């Protein structure tokens, strides 16, 4: 089973030195990948997310890519309906090429309606805009020239060019536990779930493998950990592995960088031998 770690680009521990140290540590410890999340703008008194200090995910991964050579670079997740697919496709293709093909696009529809309102994006159209956005990005990544008929996203693309195209395909893993999210994931390259306790993993894996049995479809889970519970993670990881989960990414909850680094190291030790 492969293991990833979330970078410290959120909250008071976020910063260029923290991100650099965490990315280098992840590579040295043998993690398979490093990850980031996304919120663009949040309500002042929101109970969640706990901090409005979200450093941009694509730029954060570019910073991490510059100080590493091996670890993959993942998003957990980009809220695709909030972004116009054309500039995002350009950013992701550039990152894929700068990193020599290490990017994994974890994507979700989003849930914070106020964030959609602030950006002028219809919240109730987010699923349709996400599907169309993925199709549009895949078109500009693979066609030259590109033609695309858009219905939900303002775009007119007729016999146009978008360079550079990715040096290799960017895998798309879909986050979310709703039926719509799972069905969307099954049409793409992987499922990146959250809040899935170990005792529920086997049933979810069985459901996904009934439709996508091949190794080309990745089943990934995101978990949280901190210095108080990381010792319990080895048993949980063993259950996930036995259930058929291929990848687990841990998001340390520690608020300062030294505690984060210690938790990341402890989590990696928990996964040794799995």
CSV table of C-alpha atoms in Angstrom, one decimal:
chain,number,residue,atom,x,y,z
A,1,UNK,CA,0.0,0.0,0.0
A,2,UNK,CA,1.3,3.4,-0.9
A,3,UNK,CA,1.4,6.3,1.6
A,4,UNK,CA,1.1,10.1,1.1
A,5,UNK,CA,1.4,13.1,3.4
A,6,UNK,CA,-0.4,16.4,3.3
A,7,UNK,CA,1.9,19.5,3.1
A,8,UNK,CA,1.7,22.2,5.8
A,9,UNK,CA,0.2,24.9,3.5
A,10,UNK,CA,-2.8,25.7,5.8
A,11,UNK,CA,-3.1,27.7,9.0
A,12,UNK,CA,-0.3,29.2,11.1
A,13,UNK,CA,2.3,26.6,10.2
A,14,UNK,CA,2.0,27.4,6.5
A,15,UNK,CA,4.9,29.2,4.8
A,16,UNK,CA,7.7,28.7,2.3
A,17,UNK,CA,10.2,27.2,4.7
A,18,UNK,CA,7.6,24.8,6.3
A,19,UNK,CA,6.5,23.6,2.9
A,20,UNK,CA,10.1,23.1,1.7
A,21,UNK,CA,11.1,21.2,4.9
A,22,UNK,CA,8.0,19.0,4.7
A,23,UNK,CA,8.4,18.1,1.1
A,24,UNK,CA,12.1,17.3,1.5
A,25,UNK,CA,11.3,15.2,4.6
A,26,UNK,CA,8.6,13.3,2.8
A,27,UNK,CA,11.0,12.4,0.0
A,28,UNK,CA,13.7,11.3,2.5
A,29,UNK,CA,11.3,9.2,4.5
A,30,UNK,CA,10.1,7.4,1.5
A,31,UNK,CA,6.5,8.7,1.2
A,32,UNK,CA,5.0,8.1,-2.3
A,33,UNK,CA,3.4,11.5,-2.6
A,34,UNK,CA,2.7,14.9,-1.1
A,35,UNK,CA,-0.7,16.6,-1.1
A,36,UNK,CA,-2.5,19.9,-0.8
A,37,UNK,CA,-6.1,21.1,-0.4
A,38,UNK,CA,-8.1,24.1,-1.5
A,39,UNK,CA,-10.3,26.9,-0.3
A,40,UNK,CA,-10.1,30.2,-2.2
A,41,UNK,CA,-12.2,32.4,0.2
A,42,UNK,CA,-14.2,31.5,3.3
A,43,UNK,CA,-16.8,33.2,5.5
A,44,UNK,CA,-15.3,35.2,8.4
A,45,UNK,CA,-17.1,33.2,11.2
A,46,UNK,CA,-17.1,29.8,9.5
A,47,UNK,CA,-16.7,26.9,11.9
A,48,UNK,CA,-14.9,24.9,9.2
A,49,UNK,CA,-12.4,25.2,7.7
A,50,UNK,CA,-10.6,26.2,10.9
A,51,UNK,CA,-8.3,28.6,9.1
A,52,UNK,CA,-8.7,30.9,6.1
A,53,UNK,CA,-5.0,30.8,5.5
A,54,UNK,CA,-4.9,28.4,2.6
A,55,UNK,CA,-1.9,28.9,0.4
A,56,UNK,CA,-2.7,28.3,-3.3
A,57,UNK,CA,-2.6,24.5,-4.0
A,58,UNK,CA,-1.0,24.6,-7.5
A,59,UNK,CA,1.7,27.1,-6.6
A,60,UNK,CA,2.4,25.2,-3.4
A,61,UNK,CA,2.9,21.9,-5.3
A,62,UNK,CA,5.2,23.8,-7.8
A,63,UNK,CA,7.3,25.0,-4.8
A,64,UNK,CA,7.4,21.4,-3.5
A,65,UNK,CA,8.3,20.0,-6.9
A,66,UNK,CA,11.3,22.3,-7.1
A,67,UNK,CA,12.9,20.8,-4.0
A,68,UNK,CA,12.1,17.2,-4.8
A,69,UNK,CA,12.7,14.7,-7.6
A,70,UNK,CA,10.7,11.6,-6.8
A,71,UNK,CA,7.5,12.1,-4.8
A,72,UNK,CA,4.3,12.6,-6.7
A,73,UNK,CA,2.2,15.7,-6.2
A,74,UNK,CA,-1.5,15.5,-5.5
A,75,UNK,CA,-4.5,17.7,-4.8
A,76,UNK,CA,-6.9,16.7,-2.1
A,77,UNK,CA,-8.9,18.2,-3.7
A,78,UNK,CA,-9.2,21.0,-6.2
A,79,UNK,CA,-12.8,22.4,-6.3
A,80,UNK,CA,-13.1,22.3,-10.0
A,81,UNK,CA,-16.4,24.1,-10.5
A,82,UNK,CA,-14.9,27.2,-8.9
A,83,UNK,CA,-12.3,27.5,-11.6
A,84,UNK,CA,-12.5,28.1,-15.3
A,85,UNK,CA,-11.1,24.9,-16.9
A,86,UNK,CA,-8.9,26.7,-19.5
A,87,UNK,CA,-6.4,28.5,-17.3
A,88,UNK,CA,-6.5,25.6,-14.8
A,89,UNK,CA,-5.7,23.2,-17.6
A,90,UNK,CA,-2.7,25.4,-18.5
A,91,UNK,CA,-1.5,25.5,-14.9
A,92,UNK,CA,-1.8,21.8,-14.4
A,93,UNK,CA,-0.1,20.9,-17.7
A,94,UNK,CA,2.7,23.2,-16.8
A,95,UNK,CA,3.1,21.7,-13.4
A,96,UNK,CA,3.0,18.2,-14.9
A,97,UNK,CA,5.8,19.1,-17.2
A,98,UNK,CA,7.9,21.0,-14.7
A,99,UNK,CA,7.7,18.0,-12.3
A,100,UNK,CA,8.5,15.4,-15.0
A,101,UNK,CA,5.0,13.8,-14.9
A,102,UNK,CA,4.4,13.6,-11.1
A,103,UNK,CA,1.0,15.2,-10.8
A,104,UNK,CA,-2.2,13.6,-9.6
A,105,UNK,CA,-5.4,15.7,-9.9
A,106,UNK,CA,-7.7,15.0,-7.0
A,107,UNK,CA,-10.9,16.8,-7.7
A,108,UNK,CA,-14.3,17.5,-6.0
A,109,UNK,CA,-17.5,19.5,-6.6
A,110,UNK,CA,-17.2,21.5,-3.4
A,111,UNK,CA,-19.6,22.1,-0.5
A,112,UNK,CA,-19.2,25.7,0.8
A,113,UNK,CA,-22.0,27.6,-0.9
A,114,UNK,CA,-20.8,31.0,0.3
A,115,UNK,CA,-17.5,30.4,-1.5
A,116,UNK,CA,-19.4,29.7,-4.8
A,117,UNK,CA,-21.4,32.9,-4.2
A,118,UNK,CA,-18.3,35.0,-3.7
A,119,UNK,CA,-16.9,33.7,-7.0
A,120,UNK,CA,-20.1,34.1,-8.9
A,121,UNK,CA,-20.5,30.4,-9.7
A,122,UNK,CA,-23.9,28.8,-9.5
A,123,UNK,CA,-23.8,26.3,-6.6
A,124,UNK,CA,-26.6,24.1,-7.9
A,125,UNK,CA,-24.8,23.6,-11.2
A,126,UNK,CA,-21.5,22.5,-9.6
A,127,UNK,CA,-21.8,18.8,-10.6
A,128,UNK,CA,-22.6,19.6,-14.3
A,129,UNK,CA,-19.9,22.2,-14.4
A,130,UNK,CA,-17.4,19.8,-12.9
A,131,UNK,CA,-18.1,17.1,-15.5
A,132,UNK,CA,-17.9,19.6,-18.3
A,133,UNK,CA,-14.8,21.1,-16.9
A,134,UNK,CA,-13.0,17.8,-16.8
A,135,UNK,CA,-14.0,17.0,-20.3
A,136,UNK,CA,-12.8,20.5,-21.4
A,137,UNK,CA,-9.4,20.1,-19.8
A,138,UNK,CA,-8.9,16.6,-21.2
A,139,UNK,CA,-9.8,18.0,-24.7
A,140,UNK,CA,-7.1,20.8,-24.5
A,141,UNK,CA,-4.6,18.3,-23.0
A,142,UNK,CA,-5.0,15.9,-25.9
A,143,UNK,CA,-6.3,17.8,-29.0
A,144,UNK,CA,-4.3,20.1,-31.2
A,145,UNK,CA,-6.1,22.1,-32.5
A,146,UNK,CA,-9.0,21.7,-30.0
A,147,UNK,CA,-12.7,22.0,-30.5
A,148,UNK,CA,-15.2,21.9,-27.6
A,149,UNK,CA,-18.9,22.7,-27.3
A,150,UNK,CA,-19.6,24.0,-23.8
A,151,UNK,CA,-23.1,24.1,-22.2
A,152,UNK,CA,-22.5,25.1,-18.6
A,153,UNK,CA,-19.2,26.9,-18.7
A,154,UNK,CA,-18.7,30.2,-20.6
A,155,UNK,CA,-16.4,29.1,-23.4
A,156,UNK,CA,-16.2,29.1,-27.2
A,157,UNK,CA,-13.5,26.8,-28.4
A,158,UNK,CA,-13.3,26.3,-32.1
A,159,UNK,CA,-10.1,25.3,-33.9
A,160,UNK,CA,-7.8,26.7,-31.2
A,161,UNK,CA,-4.5,25.7,-29.7
A,162,UNK,CA,-3.4,25.3,-26.0
A,163,UNK,CA,0.3,24.5,-25.3
A,164,UNK,CA,2.1,22.9,-23.6
A,165,UNK,CA,0.2,19.7,-23.4
A,166,UNK,CA,1.1,17.3,-20.6
A,167,UNK,CA,4.2,15.1,-21.1
A,168,UNK,CA,2.0,12.2,-19.9
A,169,UNK,CA,-1.7,11.9,-18.9
A,170,UNK,CA,-2.7,13.5,-15.6
A,171,UNK,CA,-4.6,10.9,-13.6
A,172,UNK,CA,-7.9,12.2,-12.1
A,173,UNK,CA,-9.1,10.9,-8.7
A,174,UNK,CA,-12.5,12.0,-7.6
A,175,UNK,CA,-13.1,12.9,-3.9
A,176,UNK,CA,-16.4,12.6,-2.1
A,177,UNK,CA,-18.6,9.9,-0.7
A,178,UNK,CA,-22.0,10.6,-2.4
A,179,UNK,CA,-23.3,8.3,-5.0
A,180,UNK,CA,-22.7,11.0,-7.7
A,181,UNK,CA,-19.1,11.3,-6.6
A,182,UNK,CA,-18.5,7.6,-6.7
A,183,UNK,CA,-20.1,7.2,-10.1
A,184,UNK,CA,-18.0,10.1,-11.4
A,185,UNK,CA,-14.9,8.4,-10.0
A,186,UNK,CA,-15.7,5.1,-11.7
A,187,UNK,CA,-15.6,7.0,-15.1
A,188,UNK,CA,-12.2,8.3,-14.4
A,189,UNK,CA,-8.9,7.1,-12.8
A,190,UNK,CA,-9.5,6.7,-9.1
A,191,UNK,CA,-11.5,7.5,-6.0
A,192,UNK,CA,-10.0,9.6,-3.2
A,193,UNK,CA,-12.3,9.1,-0.2
A,194,UNK,CA,-12.4,10.9,3.2
A,195,UNK,CA,-13.9,10.0,6.6
A,196,UNK,CA,-14.0,6.3,5.8
A,197,UNK,CA,-13.4,4.3,9.1
A,198,UNK,CA,-11.5,1.0,8.7
A,199,UNK,CA,-14.6,-1.1,9.4
A,200,UNK,CA,-16.3,0.4,6.3
A,201,UNK,CA,-13.5,0.1,3.9
A,202,UNK,CA,-14.1,-3.5,2.7
A,203,UNK,CA,-17.7,-2.7,1.6
A,204,UNK,CA,-16.6,0.4,-0.3
A,205,UNK,CA,-13.8,-1.4,-2.0
A,206,UNK,CA,-16.1,-4.2,-3.0
A,207,UNK,CA,-18.6,-1.7,-4.5
A,208,UNK,CA,-15.9,0.0,-6.5
A,209,UNK,CA,-14.2,-3.2,-7.7
A,210,UNK,CA,-17.5,-4.6,-8.9
A,211,UNK,CA,-17.3,-2.0,-11.7
A,212,UNK,CA,-13.6,-1.2,-12.0
A,213,UNK,CA,-11.7,-4.4,-11.1
A,214,UNK,CA,-8.4,-3.5,-12.8
A,215,UNK,CA,-5.3,-1.9,-11.3
A,216,UNK,CA,-5.7,1.1,-13.5
A,217,UNK,CA,-8.4,2.3,-11.1
A,218,UNK,CA,-6.9,3.5,-7.8
A,219,UNK,CA,-8.7,3.4,-4.4
A,220,UNK,CA,-7.3,6.0,-2.1
A,221,UNK,CA,-8.3,7.3,1.3
A,222,UNK,CA,-7.5,10.4,3.2
A,223,UNK,CA,-7.1,10.2,7.0
A,224,UNK,CA,-6.2,12.7,9.8
A,225,UNK,CA,-3.6,12.2,12.4
A,226,UNK,CA,-1.8,14.0,15.2
A,227,UNK,CA,0.7,13.2,17.9
A,228,UNK,CA,-2.0,11.8,20.1
A,229,UNK,CA,-3.5,9.2,17.7
A,230,UNK,CA,-0.7,8.4,15.2
A,231,UNK,CA,0.2,5.3,17.3
A,232,UNK,CA,-3.2,3.8,16.5
A,233,UNK,CA,-2.7,4.2,12.8
A,234,UNK,CA,-0.7,1.0,12.2
A,235,UNK,CA,-3.7,-1.2,12.9
A,236,UNK,CA,-6.0,1.0,10.8
A,237,UNK,CA,-3.5,0.9,7.9
A,238,UNK,CA,-3.4,-2.9,8.1
A,239,UNK,CA,-7.2,-3.0,7.9
A,240,UNK,CA,-7.3,-0.7,4.9
A,241,UNK,CA,-4.6,-2.8,3.2
A,242,UNK,CA,-6.5,-6.0,3.8
A,243,UNK,CA,-9.6,-4.4,2.4
A,244,UNK,CA,-7.9,-3.6,-0.8
A,245,UNK,CA,-7.2,0.1,-0.4
A,246,UNK,CA,-4.1,0.9,-2.5
A,247,UNK,CA,-3.2,4.3,-1.2
A,248,UNK,CA,-3.7,6.3,2.1
A,249,UNK,CA,-2.8,9.9,2.6
A,250,UNK,CA,-2.5,11.4,6.1
A,251,UNK,CA,-3.2,15.0,6.9
A,252,UNK,CA,-1.4,15.9,10.2
A,253,UNK,CA,-3.6,18.2,12.4
A,254,UNK,CA,-0.6,19.7,14.3
A,255,UNK,CA,-0.6,23.5,14.3
A,256,UNK,CA,3.2,24.1,14.4
A,257,UNK,CA,5.7,22.8,12.0
A,258,UNK,CA,7.9,20.9,14.4
A,259,UNK,CA,5.0,18.9,15.7
A,260,UNK,CA,3.8,18.4,12.1
A,261,UNK,CA,7.2,17.0,11.1
A,262,UNK,CA,7.3,14.6,14.1
A,263,UNK,CA,3.8,13.4,13.3
A,264,UNK,CA,4.7,12.8,9.6
A,265,UNK,CA,7.7,10.8,10.6
A,266,UNK,CA,5.7,8.7,13.1
A,267,UNK,CA,3.0,8.0,10.5
A,268,UNK,CA,5.6,6.9,8.0
A,269,UNK,CA,6.9,4.4,10.6
A,270,UNK,CA,3.4,3.1,11.1
A,271,UNK,CA,3.3,2.2,7.4
A,272,UNK,CA,6.6,0.4,7.2
A,273,UNK,CA,6.2,-3.2,6.1
A,274,UNK,CA,2.7,-2.7,4.7
